[in-house]
Amino acid sequence: MPENEAGDALENLLHENRKFPPSEDFAANAIATAALYQEAAADRLGFWAKQSRELLSWGQDFEQTLDWSEAPFAKWFVGGKINAAYNALDRHVEAGNGDRVAIYWEGEPGDTREYTYAQLTEAVKKAANAFEALGVAKGDRVAIYLPMIPEAVISMLACARIGAIHSVVFGGFSADALRNRIDDAEAKLVITADGTYRRGAPSPLKPAVDAALEAPGHTVQHVVVVKRNGEPVAWAEGRDRWWTETVDAASAEHEAVLHDSEHPLFILYTSGTTGKPKGILHTTGGYLTQTAYSHKNVFDLRPESDVYWCAADIGWVTGHSYIAYSPLVNGASIVMYEGTPDTPHQGRWWEIIEKYKVTILYAAPTAIRTFMKWGREIPAKYDLSSLKLLGSVGEPINPEAWMWYREIIGGGKTPIVDTWWQTETGGMMISPLPGVTATKPGSAQVALPGIEVDVVDDLGQPVANGQGGYLVVKSPWPSMLRGIWGDPERYKETYWSRFDNMYFAGDGAKKDEDGDIWLLGRVDDVMNVSGHRLSTTEIESALVSHPSVAEAAVVGASDETTGQAVVAFVILRGSAAEDPDVEQTLRNHVGKEIGPIAKPKRILVVPELPKTRSGKIMRRLLKDIAEGREAGDATTLADAGIMQLISESLKK
Ligand code: WTA
């Protein structure tokens, strides 16, 4: 196993051997069956073709399931024609389900909105007409910078409907981060809001768009602004339009045209191992197939009766795949919540579950650990008996959090599905199947039927049970990324060059004695803070862009609540060391460059950084310090005395 930390985690997990077989009742009625594994193993491509035809409405059937002739660039469901928005909306109305609720939306201050499938279809048609009227055509890019309000989903589906490619930028990102993403994708239109509510107060959004577009040289022609919190905003005449005046005023007649199965659906930027975020590209047919398939089978979905709540933000891939697309493609009723879990009180989530009788909850371990800290008496005040299944995503879930989730939230009866996947994989890859798999606290366990993964050693050889290594995907999958926007070489190099003919996920993993997979966290320079991906290099670049900083090294140190926390080691320039506020200044600087989520939890001023003879910073040693351990093996350092020097400087 690559790093110390993963080794320790592995050691702890070896002692975890609880197992929870599905209840007879659940197993007898489960949507997923063990037969799926056999079917997929017998004819993998045939299996996916069948899933795709069953789950989606194709306007024109596909001729070939997979074209891998230009590997690692895949084409799925070749020759097929489809419209994503039609699949998520119109077809449910046509099938007589127009009155079913599509979205139960709950604003942070307690205001609510409800959209039936018929109403959501109409709203999306209007938005599609409005975007077209603003000059957006098939293939154009649209940046969506919105809070958790229904217009986020409406805008995404409107883009999909007309074949425009959306690039949703998380509302917590800064103006600079937004501008970088707008420029990289050459977006023509930006959809935003005046703001949102955060912890009981209005929180602005539009000023970041104004700041992002201040410097000339961008490609944006119009900005459509949703009025959400009613705070005053600056206005660029000619460029800015209110949503009410453009979208609400548009015609509700709009025919969904068919797009090629491989037509790009969206770009979503994610942190990689270099400073520059990668625009992960997803296309239509394969993405919809795998997300709908996993949503149905992993969540045991019954669209006519379930109320499904994915508590992620739309700005991350979980919000794309499991809020905006798959639940609606599957015709489910979803809950969408705008605010934080502790506003106006720490029982807000449980209150929402009680109110809407939520049956399926999909959340991140960091949230669960936070609730654990707040105490079990809080959820105990609410009726959570509607819950039948709980999902986890975003980072490894420790067995304690898993057990708490099951016992305290799930009443000791709900299956838990720990789903491993990534922005790049588009949809779930590894997860138990409820009703089929006997679950183990802390393990994502097995690849979904139709998906082939393994854990391999440095040379790419599968490891034996009981051993750790690198997680790989052995064959192309429908919702795989189709590339990095504008950078095919980086796509090949990042994912397909580490091992021959296998996708390198960047995660460490272990196989237990049963061959089940336990995820152990990233093995590269990507951190996972509260389930959000951050790049060490990106934060380092932000730090050194400040005049006070000569050099910086960032590590993700384990943190009880957030999984990992950003810890920065900096060497200051000249007189900056005398400035008592320098740490706060630097923290704010990172907030401005990237976004508040990237602000280091701790900034440690050091005289030197540990480097190898080739000049590579040994982050492993810094991580030891950040986690309060004795620094490990330092024999490859260019200067062996450095660690001593650093430790002493930090004691002062
Ligand atoms: C981590 C989020 C362990 C992993 C969907 C991966 C997980 C990264 C799990 C992708 C899980 C996600 N168990 N680790 N169930 N789910 N991860 O792109 O390190 O934001 O590589 O996608 O999150 O993060 P991303």
Short mmCIF file of C-alpha atoms and ligand atoms in Angstrom, two decimals, residues 270 316-318 362 365 392-397 418-425 430 442 444 505-507 519-522 526 528 531-533, ligand 1:
data_model
loop_
_atom_site.label_atom_id
_atom_site.label_comp_id
_atom_site.label_asym_id
_atom_site.label_seq_id
_atom_site.Cartn_x
_atom_site.Cartn_y
_atom_site.Cartn_z
CA THR A 270 -12.87 18.93 -10.79
CA TRP A 316 -20.86 18.59 -7.60
CA VAL A 317 -21.19 15.46 -9.65
CA THR A 318 -23.49 13.83 -7.09
CA TYR A 362 -28.31 9.89 0.06
CA PRO A 365 -20.09 10.69 5.63
CA SER A 392 -23.41 7.23 1.44
CA VAL A 393 -21.05 8.86 -1.04
CA GLY A 394 -18.02 11.08 -1.37
CA GLU A 395 -15.42 9.56 0.92
CA PRO A 396 -14.80 6.41 2.85
CA ILE A 397 -17.39 6.00 5.61
CA ASP A 418 -21.90 2.84 0.44
CA THR A 419 -21.41 3.93 -3.15
CA TRP A 420 -17.96 4.54 -4.59
CA TRP A 421 -17.61 6.59 -7.72
CA GLN A 422 -16.09 9.82 -9.06
CA THR A 423 -16.79 12.85 -11.22
CA GLU A 424 -14.96 10.92 -13.92
CA THR A 425 -17.00 7.74 -13.59
CA ILE A 430 -18.93 -0.02 -6.50
CA GLY A 442 -17.13 0.70 6.05
CA ALA A 444 -18.33 -0.38 -0.61
CA ALA A 505 -8.85 5.95 -10.31
CA GLY A 506 -6.31 7.54 -7.97
CA ASP A 507 -7.72 5.72 -4.93
CA LEU A 519 -11.66 2.18 -0.17
CA LEU A 520 -8.76 3.85 1.59
CA GLY A 521 -8.66 7.37 0.17
CA ARG A 522 -6.63 9.08 -2.54
CA VAL A 526 -6.02 15.22 -4.35
CA ASN A 528 -11.09 15.09 0.14
CA GLY A 531 -16.52 15.07 0.42
CA HIS A 532 -15.25 17.95 -1.74
CA ARG A 533 -12.30 17.35 -3.97
C1 WTA B 1 -13.84 9.53 -2.94
C2 WTA B 1 -17.83 12.08 -5.75
C3 WTA B 1 -14.66 5.99 -0.46
C4 WTA B 1 -12.76 8.80 -3.73
C5 WTA B 1 -18.92 11.09 -6.19
C6 WTA B 1 -12.96 9.28 -5.13
C7 WTA B 1 -15.17 7.64 -1.96
C8 WTA B 1 -13.40 10.71 -4.91
C9 WTA B 1 -16.50 7.19 -2.03
C10 WTA B 1 -14.25 11.25 -6.03
C11 WTA B 1 -16.87 6.07 -1.22
C12 WTA B 1 -16.25 8.89 -3.36
N1 WTA B 1 -15.92 5.51 -0.46
N2 WTA B 1 -14.26 7.03 -1.18
N3 WTA B 1 -18.12 5.60 -1.20
N4 WTA B 1 -17.15 7.98 -2.92
N5 WTA B 1 -15.05 8.70 -2.79
O1 WTA B 1 -15.12 13.31 -8.03
O2 WTA B 1 -11.50 9.20 -3.25
O3 WTA B 1 -16.10 14.52 -6.03
O4 WTA B 1 -11.81 9.20 -5.93
O5 WTA B 1 -16.97 12.32 -6.80
O6 WTA B 1 -14.15 10.69 -3.70
O7 WTA B 1 -14.75 12.52 -5.70
P1 WTA B 1 -15.73 13.26 -6.67
#
